[in-house]
Amino acid sequence: MTEFQFKEHYDVNDLVEIVKILRSPNGCPWDKVQTHETIRSDFIEEVYEAVEAIDEQNTEHLREELGDVLLQVVFHTVLETEKGHFVLDDVADDVCQKMILRHPHVFGNVTADTPEEVLQNWDRIKMQSKSQRSAGEAMDSVSKTLPSLMRSQKLHKKAQRGGLPPKSAEEQLEQLTETLTKLKNSLADTSKETIDQSIGRILFQVAGLAEELHVDSEKSLYFACDRFTEHFKKLEETAKLSGVDIQNTAQKLTDELLEKEKENEYGGS
């Protein structure tokens, strides 16, 4: 049995020690063969589960999921510690230095009285610290692994901060309508590649519209998926009560079932 000091209460340093033990020659067969690449998806999954706990407003669930996220941070750090690159204190030091540098209105003598001024200072300092000379370089730094709607909205925001003239919601809706009309009129004789590009342009324009309306497009779609799922479950229930097999239902009858769900925002769609 591995030598380990059991306690009633553990801290983050104990977590580091536990991961090191799991990675040791006499540790866990699974943990000791993992790499950054093999647990990459686990990291993403744990963050999403923490976000779900936030949406649920479930404190106990959030505490648990934040622990799982912290485990991922520690695990990746231990992998680098084994290579002699850095330790957890280095990670903490880096982010402390960053937060102090990017909050000169708190830790320095810069004035920022509104959230907008804070963000302006943040972007300026961030560009300086990353040696970015243009808004285009700042846009390149937006992670390509972000969900595409989230990335799109960030790109719209950075482009506007970089000097691109903003378009009103009305102008963006008109542009979106034009793109949809062009796709509709050319759908029959358009290549798959062109259709892909058109759909991408539509989604990107929707993200721009969301940014103009101060709406989180990723979050909006997230909850729209939830509402659609609930709607479909109600549709299945309505079909069952009507003695209808929804999977083998003609379109006309499906439309009639949808009509029964008038209170639902997706009714008739």
C-alpha angles and dihedrals in degrees: 000000000000115000108248135155109234117211140181090235129027131196135202092277089058089052090055090050092049092053090048090052091048088051094047123105090260093041133095116323090220100043096048095058097049123113135188088266098049094053096036093103091046089059091053092046093051092051091051091050090052089051089051089054089052090052090049090050085225109153097190092048091047092051090052095047093046086055089055090050090049090051089056091051091049093045094052090046093051089052088058093042089057088057091049093246105118145328132226092266088059090054090050092046092052094052092044090053090048094050093048092047094048095047103059088147087066104030098028141029100275117121121229115158100169135047088244092057090048091054092048090053091044093054093046094049091043091054091048094048092049093044091240111164099186144025088250091061089048089053090051088057093061104108114256090208092068117107103276096241090052091047091048093054092048090052091051090050094049092046091055092047087050092058106274106144109248120239122221120245089253092054092048092048089051091050091047091050091051091052092049091048092050091050092048093049095048100035096106096055102028124112122243090247092054092047090051090052092047093050090048091050091050093051091046090051090050089054089051091050090050090052091052090050092046092242125141101236094195092052092044091054091045092059092039087059090052092049092047091050091051090047093052091049088054089048090053090049092049090049092049092051088050091051092245128143100221094198091061098036123126117240093249093056091045089054089052090052090049090052089060088063094063093143091061117088091226093055113130094012 
